[in-house]
PDB file of C-alpha atoms and ligand atoms in Angstrom:
ATOM      1  CA  MET A   2      18.576  -7.725  -7.833  1.00  0.00           C
ATOM      2  CA  ILE A   3      17.153  -4.425  -6.607  1.00  0.00           C
ATOM      3  CA  LEU A   4      13.469  -4.171  -5.710  1.00  0.00           C
ATOM      4  CA  VAL A   5      11.570  -1.121  -4.472  1.00  0.00           C
ATOM      5  CA  LEU A   6       8.489  -1.476  -2.290  1.00  0.00           C
ATOM      6  CA  LEU A   7       6.194   1.547  -2.322  1.00  0.00           C
ATOM      7  CA  GLY A   8       2.981   2.203  -0.441  1.00  0.00           C
ATOM      8  CA  PRO A   9       1.502   4.397   2.267  1.00  0.00           C
ATOM      9  CA  PRO A  10       2.566   4.149   5.912  1.00  0.00           C
ATOM     10  CA  GLY A  11       1.177   0.905   7.284  1.00  0.00           C
ATOM     11  CA  ALA A  12       0.649  -0.656   3.843  1.00  0.00           C
ATOM     12  CA  GLY A  13       2.658  -3.666   4.984  1.00  0.00           C
ATOM     13  CA  LYS A  14       5.971  -2.817   3.291  1.00  0.00           C
ATOM     14  CA  GLY A  15       8.108  -4.055   6.183  1.00  0.00           C
ATOM     15  CA  THR A  16       5.955  -7.159   6.666  1.00  0.00           C
ATOM     16  CA  GLN A  17       6.206  -8.159   3.006  1.00  0.00           C
ATOM     17  CA  CYS A  18       9.918  -7.277   2.788  1.00  0.00           C
ATOM     18  CA  LYS A  19      10.703  -9.854   5.492  1.00  0.00           C
ATOM     19  CA  ARG A  20       9.110 -12.526   3.289  1.00  0.00           C
ATOM     20  CA  ILE A  21      10.696 -11.278   0.051  1.00  0.00           C
ATOM     21  CA  ILE A  22      14.226 -11.314   1.501  1.00  0.00           C
ATOM     22  CA  ASP A  23      13.801 -14.910   2.697  1.00  0.00           C
ATOM     23  CA  LYS A  24      12.723 -16.101  -0.740  1.00  0.00           C
ATOM     24  CA  TYR A  25      15.016 -13.977  -2.906  1.00  0.00           C
ATOM     25  CA  LYS A  26      18.046 -13.769  -0.568  1.00  0.00           C
ATOM     26  CA  LEU A  27      18.149  -9.972  -0.601  1.00  0.00           C
ATOM     27  CA  ARG A  28      19.140  -7.455   2.070  1.00  0.00           C
ATOM     28  CA  HIS A  29      16.177  -5.561   3.566  1.00  0.00           C
ATOM     29  CA  LEU A  30      16.970  -1.837   3.599  1.00  0.00           C
ATOM     30  CA  SER A  31      14.325   0.196   5.409  1.00  0.00           C
ATOM     31  CA  SER A  32      15.093   3.917   5.433  1.00  0.00           C
ATOM     32  CA  GLY A  33      12.874   4.299   8.509  1.00  0.00           C
ATOM     33  CA  ASP A  34      14.755   1.551  10.393  1.00  0.00           C
ATOM     34  CA  ILE A  35      18.128   3.043   9.429  1.00  0.00           C
ATOM     35  CA  LEU A  36      17.009   6.492  10.614  1.00  0.00           C
ATOM     36  CA  ARG A  37      15.716   5.022  13.900  1.00  0.00           C
ATOM     37  CA  SER A  38      19.122   3.321  14.432  1.00  0.00           C
ATOM     38  CA  GLU A  39      20.886   6.635  13.754  1.00  0.00           C
ATOM     39  CA  ARG A  40      18.639   8.287  16.343  1.00  0.00           C
ATOM     40  CA  ALA A  41      19.251   5.545  18.887  1.00  0.00           C
ATOM     41  CA  ALA A  42      23.012   5.905  18.340  1.00  0.00           C
ATOM     42  CA  GLY A  43      22.744   9.698  18.790  1.00  0.00           C
ATOM     43  CA  THR A  44      24.518  10.499  15.497  1.00  0.00           C
ATOM     44  CA  GLU A  45      24.346  13.950  13.848  1.00  0.00           C
ATOM     45  CA  LEU A  46      22.116  12.492  11.135  1.00  0.00           C
ATOM     46  CA  GLY A  47      19.810  10.964  13.750  1.00  0.00           C
ATOM     47  CA  LYS A  48      19.568  14.291  15.602  1.00  0.00           C
ATOM     48  CA  LYS A  49      18.751  16.165  12.394  1.00  0.00           C
ATOM     49  CA  ALA A  50      16.085  13.605  11.391  1.00  0.00           C
ATOM     50  CA  GLN A  51      14.354  13.546  14.785  1.00  0.00           C
ATOM     51  CA  GLN A  52      12.132  16.629  14.506  1.00  0.00           C
ATOM     52  CA  TYR A  53      10.839  15.585  11.076  1.00  0.00           C
ATOM     53  CA  MET A  54      10.099  11.999  12.084  1.00  0.00           C
ATOM     54  CA  ASP A  55       8.371  13.009  15.317  1.00  0.00           C
ATOM     55  CA  SER A  56       5.980  15.287  13.447  1.00  0.00           C
ATOM     56  CA  GLY A  57       5.306  12.802  10.631  1.00  0.00           C
ATOM     57  CA  ALA A  58       7.060  14.930   7.982  1.00  0.00           C
ATOM     58  CA  LEU A  59       9.584  13.583   5.501  1.00  0.00           C
ATOM     59  CA  VAL A  60      13.237  14.027   6.353  1.00  0.00           C
ATOM     60  CA  PRO A  61      14.907  16.338   3.752  1.00  0.00           C
ATOM     61  CA  ASP A  62      16.122  14.574   0.597  1.00  0.00           C
ATOM     62  CA  GLU A  63      19.759  15.563   1.069  1.00  0.00           C
ATOM     63  CA  LEU A  64      19.938  13.727   4.407  1.00  0.00           C
ATOM     64  CA  ILE A  65      18.440  10.548   2.979  1.00  0.00           C
ATOM     65  CA  ILE A  66      19.945  10.001  -0.455  1.00  0.00           C
ATOM     66  CA  GLU A  67      23.606   9.607   0.510  1.00  0.00           C
ATOM     67  CA  MET A  68      22.698   7.398   3.484  1.00  0.00           C
ATOM     68  CA  MET A  69      20.610   5.044   1.323  1.00  0.00           C
ATOM     69  CA  VAL A  70      22.980   4.861  -1.664  1.00  0.00           C
ATOM     70  CA  ALA A  71      25.792   3.905   0.754  1.00  0.00           C
ATOM     71  CA  ALA A  72      23.561   1.211   2.293  1.00  0.00           C
ATOM     72  CA  ILE A  73      22.636  -0.176  -1.154  1.00  0.00           C
ATOM     73  CA  ALA A  74      26.317  -0.354  -2.155  1.00  0.00           C
ATOM     74  CA  ASP A  75      27.089  -2.059   1.156  1.00  0.00           C
ATOM     75  CA  ALA A  76      24.388  -4.637   0.351  1.00  0.00           C
ATOM     76  CA  GLY A  77      26.234  -5.479  -2.879  1.00  0.00           C
ATOM     77  CA  TRP A  78      23.420  -3.899  -4.977  1.00  0.00           C
ATOM     78  CA  ASN A  79      21.235  -6.819  -3.935  1.00  0.00           C
ATOM     79  CA  CYS A  80      18.402  -5.550  -1.820  1.00  0.00           C
ATOM     80  CA  VAL A  81      14.764  -4.658  -1.348  1.00  0.00           C
ATOM     81  CA  LEU A  82      14.176  -0.985  -0.562  1.00  0.00           C
ATOM     82  CA  ASP A  83      11.454  -0.206   1.968  1.00  0.00           C
ATOM     83  CA  GLY A  84      10.478   3.454   2.421  1.00  0.00           C
ATOM     84  CA  PHE A  85      12.976   4.778  -0.131  1.00  0.00           C
ATOM     85  CA  PRO A  86      12.675   6.544  -2.512  1.00  0.00           C
ATOM     86  CA  ARG A  87       9.863   8.654  -1.112  1.00  0.00           C
ATOM     87  CA  THR A  88      10.042  11.706  -3.385  1.00  0.00           C
ATOM     88  CA  THR A  89      10.599  12.012  -7.126  1.00  0.00           C
ATOM     89  CA  VAL A  90      13.903  13.776  -6.352  1.00  0.00           C
ATOM     90  CA  GLN A  91      15.064  10.744  -4.329  1.00  0.00           C
ATOM     91  CA  ALA A  92      13.932   8.413  -7.146  1.00  0.00           C
ATOM     92  CA  ALA A  93      15.811  10.353  -9.841  1.00  0.00           C
ATOM     93  CA  ARG A  94      18.973  10.619  -7.715  1.00  0.00           C
ATOM     94  CA  LEU A  95      18.813   6.884  -6.981  1.00  0.00           C
ATOM     95  CA  ASP A  96      18.533   6.158 -10.717  1.00  0.00           C
ATOM     96  CA  ASP A  97      21.608   8.328 -11.363  1.00  0.00           C
ATOM     97  CA  ALA A  98      23.599   6.540  -8.655  1.00  0.00           C
ATOM     98  CA  LEU A  99      22.594   3.121 -10.001  1.00  0.00           C
ATOM     99  CA  LYS A 100      23.370   4.089 -13.613  1.00  0.00           C
ATOM    100  CA  SER A 101      26.863   5.195 -12.599  1.00  0.00           C
ATOM    101  CA  GLN A 102      27.434   1.617 -11.387  1.00  0.00           C
ATOM    102  CA  GLY A 103      25.809  -0.037 -14.412  1.00  0.00           C
ATOM    103  CA  LYS A 104      22.851  -1.128 -12.239  1.00  0.00           C
ATOM    104  CA  LYS A 105      19.118  -0.590 -12.354  1.00  0.00           C
ATOM    105  CA  ILE A 106      15.959  -1.315 -10.418  1.00  0.00           C
ATOM    106  CA  ASP A 107      14.525  -4.696 -11.408  1.00  0.00           C
ATOM    107  CA  ALA A 108      10.983  -3.995 -10.235  1.00  0.00           C
ATOM    108  CA  VAL A 109       8.871  -1.568  -8.244  1.00  0.00           C
ATOM    109  CA  ILE A 110       6.003  -3.022  -6.216  1.00  0.00           C
ATOM    110  CA  ASP A 111       3.279  -0.560  -5.299  1.00  0.00           C
ATOM    111  CA  LEU A 112       1.201  -1.795  -2.341  1.00  0.00           C
ATOM    112  CA  GLN A 113      -2.202  -0.146  -2.602  1.00  0.00           C
ATOM    113  CA  VAL A 114      -4.330   0.212   0.534  1.00  0.00           C
ATOM    114  CA  ASP A 115      -7.016   2.700   1.568  1.00  0.00           C
ATOM    115  CA  ASP A 116      -6.224   5.254   4.284  1.00  0.00           C
ATOM    116  CA  LYS A 117      -8.827   3.880   6.712  1.00  0.00           C
ATOM    117  CA  ILE A 118      -7.247   0.425   6.661  1.00  0.00           C
ATOM    118  CA  VAL A 119      -3.691   1.679   7.097  1.00  0.00           C
ATOM    119  CA  ALA A 120      -4.716   3.803  10.068  1.00  0.00           C
ATOM    120  CA  THR A 121      -6.043   0.658  11.826  1.00  0.00           C
ATOM    121  CA  ARG A 122      -2.938  -1.290  10.941  1.00  0.00           C
ATOM    122  CA  ILE A 123      -0.579   1.383  12.242  1.00  0.00           C
ATOM    123  CA  THR A 124      -2.330   2.013  15.545  1.00  0.00           C
ATOM    124  CA  GLY A 125      -2.359  -1.757  16.253  1.00  0.00           C
ATOM    125  CA  ARG A 126       1.276  -2.302  15.319  1.00  0.00           C
ATOM    126  CA  ARG A 127       3.742  -3.437  17.982  1.00  0.00           C
ATOM    127  CA  SER A 128       7.395  -4.138  17.312  1.00  0.00           C
ATOM    128  CA  CYS A 129      10.399  -5.639  19.020  1.00  0.00           C
ATOM    129  CA  PRO A 130      13.012  -3.003  19.898  1.00  0.00           C
ATOM    130  CA  LYS A 131      15.718  -5.691  19.786  1.00  0.00           C
ATOM    131  CA  CYS A 132      15.199  -7.647  16.527  1.00  0.00           C
ATOM    132  CA  GLY A 133      12.709  -5.363  14.741  1.00  0.00           C
ATOM    133  CA  ALA A 134      10.025  -8.066  14.335  1.00  0.00           C
ATOM    134  CA  VAL A 135       6.626  -6.509  13.655  1.00  0.00           C
ATOM    135  CA  TYR A 136       3.302  -7.719  15.067  1.00  0.00           C
ATOM    136  CA  HIS A 137      -0.283  -6.482  15.190  1.00  0.00           C
ATOM    137  CA  ILE A 138      -2.581  -6.660  18.200  1.00  0.00           C
ATOM    138  CA  GLU A 139      -5.374  -8.196  16.088  1.00  0.00           C
ATOM    139  CA  THR A 140      -3.994  -9.667  12.871  1.00  0.00           C
ATOM    140  CA  LEU A 141      -0.460 -10.820  13.723  1.00  0.00           C
ATOM    141  CA  LYS A 142      -0.332 -11.649  17.405  1.00  0.00           C
ATOM    142  CA  PRO A 143       2.842 -12.867  19.087  1.00  0.00           C
ATOM    143  CA  LYS A 144       2.612 -16.250  20.833  1.00  0.00           C
ATOM    144  CA  ARG A 145       2.773 -14.505  24.234  1.00  0.00           C
ATOM    145  CA  GLN A 146       0.828 -11.243  24.316  1.00  0.00           C
ATOM    146  CA  GLY A 147       3.151  -8.225  24.492  1.00  0.00           C
ATOM    147  CA  TRP A 148       6.410 -10.189  24.089  1.00  0.00           C
ATOM    148  CA  CYS A 149       8.584 -10.947  21.063  1.00  0.00           C
ATOM    149  CA  ASP A 150       8.532 -14.516  19.693  1.00  0.00           C
ATOM    150  CA  ASN A 151      12.227 -14.345  18.696  1.00  0.00           C
ATOM    151  CA  CYS A 152      13.719 -12.453  21.648  1.00  0.00           C
ATOM    152  CA  ILE A 153      11.685 -14.205  24.316  1.00  0.00           C
ATOM    153  CA  ASP A 154      12.557 -11.726  27.100  1.00  0.00           C
ATOM    154  CA  THR A 155      11.899  -8.535  25.107  1.00  0.00           C
ATOM    155  CA  LYS A 156       8.716  -6.533  25.530  1.00  0.00           C
ATOM    156  CA  LEU A 157       7.035  -5.224  22.393  1.00  0.00           C
ATOM    157  CA  VAL A 158       6.693  -1.447  22.002  1.00  0.00           C
ATOM    158  CA  GLN A 159       4.573   0.991  20.024  1.00  0.00           C
ATOM    159  CA  ARG A 160       6.462   3.404  17.761  1.00  0.00           C
ATOM    160  CA  ASP A 161       6.288   7.062  18.878  1.00  0.00           C
ATOM    161  CA  ASP A 162       5.133   8.160  15.416  1.00  0.00           C
ATOM    162  CA  ASP A 163       2.221   5.683  15.477  1.00  0.00           C
ATOM    163  CA  LYS A 164       0.060   8.090  17.529  1.00  0.00           C
ATOM    164  CA  PRO A 165      -3.114   9.083  15.597  1.00  0.00           C
ATOM    165  CA  GLU A 166      -2.187  12.773  15.099  1.00  0.00           C
ATOM    166  CA  VAL A 167       1.265  11.887  13.724  1.00  0.00           C
ATOM    167  CA  VAL A 168      -0.210   9.121  11.546  1.00  0.00           C
ATOM    168  CA  ALA A 169      -2.499  11.721   9.915  1.00  0.00           C
ATOM    169  CA  ASN A 170       0.573  13.839   9.039  1.00  0.00           C
ATOM    170  CA  ARG A 171       2.428  10.807   7.682  1.00  0.00           C
ATOM    171  CA  LEU A 172      -0.512   9.959   5.439  1.00  0.00           C
ATOM    172  CA  GLY A 173      -0.644  13.600   4.313  1.00  0.00           C
ATOM    173  CA  ALA A 174       3.067  13.500   3.433  1.00  0.00           C
ATOM    174  CA  TYR A 175       2.489  10.266   1.517  1.00  0.00           C
ATOM    175  CA  HIS A 176      -0.283  11.741  -0.647  1.00  0.00           C
ATOM    176  CA  LYS A 177       1.523  15.038  -1.173  1.00  0.00           C
ATOM    177  CA  GLN A 178       5.074  13.819  -1.806  1.00  0.00           C
ATOM    178  CA  THR A 179       5.330  10.041  -2.188  1.00  0.00           C
ATOM    179  CA  ALA A 180       2.340   8.944  -4.283  1.00  0.00           C
ATOM    180  CA  ALA A 181       3.970  10.674  -7.299  1.00  0.00           C
ATOM    181  CA  VAL A 182       6.955   8.293  -7.127  1.00  0.00           C
ATOM    182  CA  VAL A 183       4.867   5.549  -8.803  1.00  0.00           C
ATOM    183  CA  GLY A 184       4.148   7.945 -11.679  1.00  0.00           C
ATOM    184  CA  TYR A 185       7.863   8.722 -11.913  1.00  0.00           C
ATOM    185  CA  TYR A 186       8.736   5.037 -12.296  1.00  0.00           C
ATOM    186  CA  LYS A 187       6.003   4.528 -14.893  1.00  0.00           C
ATOM    187  CA  SER A 188       7.289   7.568 -16.827  1.00  0.00           C
ATOM    188  CA  VAL A 189      10.829   6.126 -17.005  1.00  0.00           C
ATOM    189  CA  LYS A 190       9.372   2.751 -18.095  1.00  0.00           C
ATOM    190  CA  ALA A 191      10.509   0.827 -15.031  1.00  0.00           C
ATOM    191  CA  THR A 192       8.737  -2.452 -14.313  1.00  0.00           C
ATOM    192  CA  VAL A 193       5.947  -1.476 -11.908  1.00  0.00           C
ATOM    193  CA  PHE A 194       3.677  -4.044 -10.281  1.00  0.00           C
ATOM    194  CA  ASP A 195       0.452  -2.727  -8.728  1.00  0.00           C
ATOM    195  CA  VAL A 196      -0.640  -4.989  -5.863  1.00  0.00           C
ATOM    196  CA  ARG A 197      -3.842  -4.598  -3.821  1.00  0.00           C
ATOM    197  CA  ALA A 198      -2.643  -4.907  -0.243  1.00  0.00           C
ATOM    198  CA  ASP A 199      -5.860  -4.656   1.755  1.00  0.00           C
ATOM    199  CA  GLY A 200      -6.245  -8.432   2.108  1.00  0.00           C
ATOM    200  CA  ALA A 201      -4.649 -10.785   4.612  1.00  0.00           C
ATOM    201  CA  VAL A 202      -0.832 -10.845   4.903  1.00  0.00           C
ATOM    202  CA  ASP A 203      -0.513 -14.268   3.187  1.00  0.00           C
ATOM    203  CA  ASP A 204      -2.773 -13.173   0.304  1.00  0.00           C
ATOM    204  CA  VAL A 205      -0.661 -10.076  -0.286  1.00  0.00           C
ATOM    205  CA  THR A 206       2.536 -12.167  -0.188  1.00  0.00           C
ATOM    206  CA  ARG A 207       1.063 -14.561  -2.747  1.00  0.00           C
ATOM    207  CA  ALA A 208       0.175 -11.652  -5.042  1.00  0.00           C
ATOM    208  CA  VAL A 209       3.667 -10.142  -4.676  1.00  0.00           C
ATOM    209  CA  PHE A 210       5.404 -13.480  -5.354  1.00  0.00           C
ATOM    210  CA  ASN A 211       3.203 -14.071  -8.427  1.00  0.00           C
ATOM    211  CA  LYS A 212       4.279 -10.723  -9.835  1.00  0.00           C
ATOM    212  CA  LEU A 213       7.945 -11.326  -9.048  1.00  0.00           C
ATOM    213  CA  ALA A 214       7.812 -14.768 -10.672  1.00  0.00           C
ATOM    214  CA  SER A 215       7.100 -13.041 -13.986  1.00  0.00           C
ATOM    215  CA  LEU A 216      10.502 -11.298 -13.729  1.00  0.00           C
ATOM    216  CA  ALA A 217      12.372 -14.566 -13.950  1.00  0.00           C
ATOM    217  CA  ALA A 218      10.082 -15.941 -16.705  1.00  0.00           C
TER     218      ALA A 218
HETATM  219  P1  AP5 B 306       9.026   4.378   7.953  1.00  0.00           P
HETATM  220  O1  AP5 B 306       9.587   3.651   9.077  1.00  0.00           O
HETATM  221  O2  AP5 B 306       9.474   4.048   6.560  1.00  0.00           O
HETATM  222  O3  AP5 B 306       7.456   4.297   8.076  1.00  0.00           O
HETATM  223  P2  AP5 B 306       6.299   4.169   6.985  1.00  0.00           P
HETATM  224  O4  AP5 B 306       6.613   4.246   5.537  1.00  0.00           O
HETATM  225  O5  AP5 B 306       5.369   5.190   7.472  1.00  0.00           O
HETATM  226  O6  AP5 B 306       5.907   2.739   7.008  1.00  0.00           O
HETATM  227  P3  AP5 B 306       5.535   1.899   8.239  1.00  0.00           P
HETATM  228  O7  AP5 B 306       6.781   1.314   8.825  1.00  0.00           O
HETATM  229  O8  AP5 B 306       4.648   2.661   9.155  1.00  0.00           O
HETATM  230  O9  AP5 B 306       4.592   0.791   7.576  1.00  0.00           O
HETATM  231  P4  AP5 B 306       4.841  -0.467   6.684  1.00  0.00           P
HETATM  232  O10 AP5 B 306       4.269  -0.211   5.339  1.00  0.00           O
HETATM  233  O11 AP5 B 306       6.257  -0.967   6.743  1.00  0.00           O
HETATM  234  O12 AP5 B 306       3.862  -1.468   7.423  1.00  0.00           O
HETATM  235  P5  AP5 B 306       4.166  -2.720   8.386  1.00  0.00           P
HETATM  236  O13 AP5 B 306       4.648  -3.872   7.563  1.00  0.00           O
HETATM  237  O14 AP5 B 306       4.961  -2.320   9.569  1.00  0.00           O
HETATM  238  O15 AP5 B 306       9.288   5.960   8.107  1.00  0.00           O
HETATM  239  C1  AP5 B 306       9.171   6.622   9.342  1.00  0.00           C
HETATM  240  C2  AP5 B 306       9.591   8.083   9.174  1.00  0.00           C
HETATM  241  O16 AP5 B 306      10.986   8.145   8.758  1.00  0.00           O
HETATM  242  C3  AP5 B 306       8.845   8.871   8.104  1.00  0.00           C
HETATM  243  O17 AP5 B 306       7.635   9.402   8.591  1.00  0.00           O
HETATM  244  C4  AP5 B 306       9.880   9.951   7.735  1.00  0.00           C
HETATM  245  O18 AP5 B 306       9.901  10.966   8.702  1.00  0.00           O
HETATM  246  C5  AP5 B 306      11.197   9.199   7.823  1.00  0.00           C
HETATM  247  N1  AP5 B 306      11.620   8.631   6.542  1.00  0.00           N
HETATM  248  C6  AP5 B 306      11.808   7.302   6.270  1.00  0.00           C
HETATM  249  N2  AP5 B 306      12.209   7.145   5.006  1.00  0.00           N
HETATM  250  C7  AP5 B 306      12.286   8.376   4.455  1.00  0.00           C
HETATM  251  C8  AP5 B 306      12.633   8.852   3.154  1.00  0.00           C
HETATM  252  N3  AP5 B 306      12.993   8.008   2.167  1.00  0.00           N
HETATM  253  N4  AP5 B 306      12.582  10.178   2.931  1.00  0.00           N
HETATM  254  C9  AP5 B 306      12.242  11.045   3.907  1.00  0.00           C
HETATM  255  N5  AP5 B 306      11.892  10.662   5.166  1.00  0.00           N
HETATM  256  C10 AP5 B 306      11.925   9.331   5.434  1.00  0.00           C
HETATM  257  O19 AP5 B 306       2.658  -3.052   8.812  1.00  0.00           O
HETATM  258  C11 AP5 B 306       1.958  -2.186   9.669  1.00  0.00           C
HETATM  259  C12 AP5 B 306       1.070  -3.026  10.631  1.00  0.00           C
HETATM  260  O20 AP5 B 306       0.061  -3.686   9.872  1.00  0.00           O
HETATM  261  C13 AP5 B 306       1.839  -4.135  11.362  1.00  0.00           C
HETATM  262  O21 AP5 B 306       1.328  -4.264  12.647  1.00  0.00           O
HETATM  263  C14 AP5 B 306       1.549  -5.406  10.539  1.00  0.00           C
HETATM  264  O22 AP5 B 306       1.562  -6.558  11.349  1.00  0.00           O
HETATM  265  C15 AP5 B 306       0.150  -5.099  10.010  1.00  0.00           C
HETATM  266  N6  AP5 B 306      -0.081  -5.647   8.677  1.00  0.00           N
HETATM  267  C16 AP5 B 306       0.777  -5.637   7.625  1.00  0.00           C
HETATM  268  N7  AP5 B 306       0.211  -6.182   6.535  1.00  0.00           N
HETATM  269  C17 AP5 B 306      -1.062  -6.535   6.901  1.00  0.00           C
HETATM  270  C18 AP5 B 306      -2.152  -7.146   6.218  1.00  0.00           C
HETATM  271  N8  AP5 B 306      -2.068  -7.502   4.921  1.00  0.00           N
HETATM  272  N9  AP5 B 306      -3.301  -7.344   6.905  1.00  0.00           N
HETATM  273  C19 AP5 B 306      -3.404  -6.985   8.214  1.00  0.00           C
HETATM  274  N10 AP5 B 306      -2.406  -6.428   8.923  1.00  0.00           N
HETATM  275  C20 AP5 B 306      -1.240  -6.193   8.281  1.00  0.00           C
END
């Protein structure tokens, strides 16, 4: 099964993906997480991506597509995509790559949240640099303030691109380049589920699972 989770920065894509992979036994492939690992490892790709990520711009399509198609193949074509595709070019190239393998996207979930809400979510986000667990200072607190629940001795950090001025650029890039991806999927008659994602985490999960249940029916 291949699922795509779309939505603005801070919509809760990563948070919901963690729950989807547990239930559906899929690999979670976050393009942002993969790029951050490449940066941490100091690879050529990571170095090229750095300036774009730091400013809140999208990394060029040609750097992303090959990286993500390889990751999807490595996951045995059984995954939930978080943050990819983010342009209509990426979406079309992904479709081509899947078609060449006799595969297709089973469903696209579009998490819809207003800009004001996502800005609050992003600025309050804290994550574990070791296991990647994501928390929020108000809505998803760790048991011990500032420390990861899973990696007990690891201090939570704020992502560099979660500063307000960079967040504004990321939202701009979303509206200019990524919002059209939903229209692309509707135009090629993919299964697209629109989900309001401004409620509590559990409510959004329930709505997502309800939609996904209709796939199996
Ligand atoms: P990426 O890492 O993909 O960032 P993003 O899309 O901006 O998404 P976020 O990780 O910020 O948010 P999310 O929706 O996962 O929300 P989360 O669940 O964490 O990309 C980073 C950069 O990499 C890009 O700017 C770009 O440069 C580059 N890049 C990546 N992919 C690319 C691509 N395909 N093409 C080109 N460039 C690419 O939740 C956020 C917070 O809210 C958390 O604290 C969480 O606890 C909280 N929260 C979640 N849900 C709720 C809820 N329902 N109620 C209350 N709080 C909630």
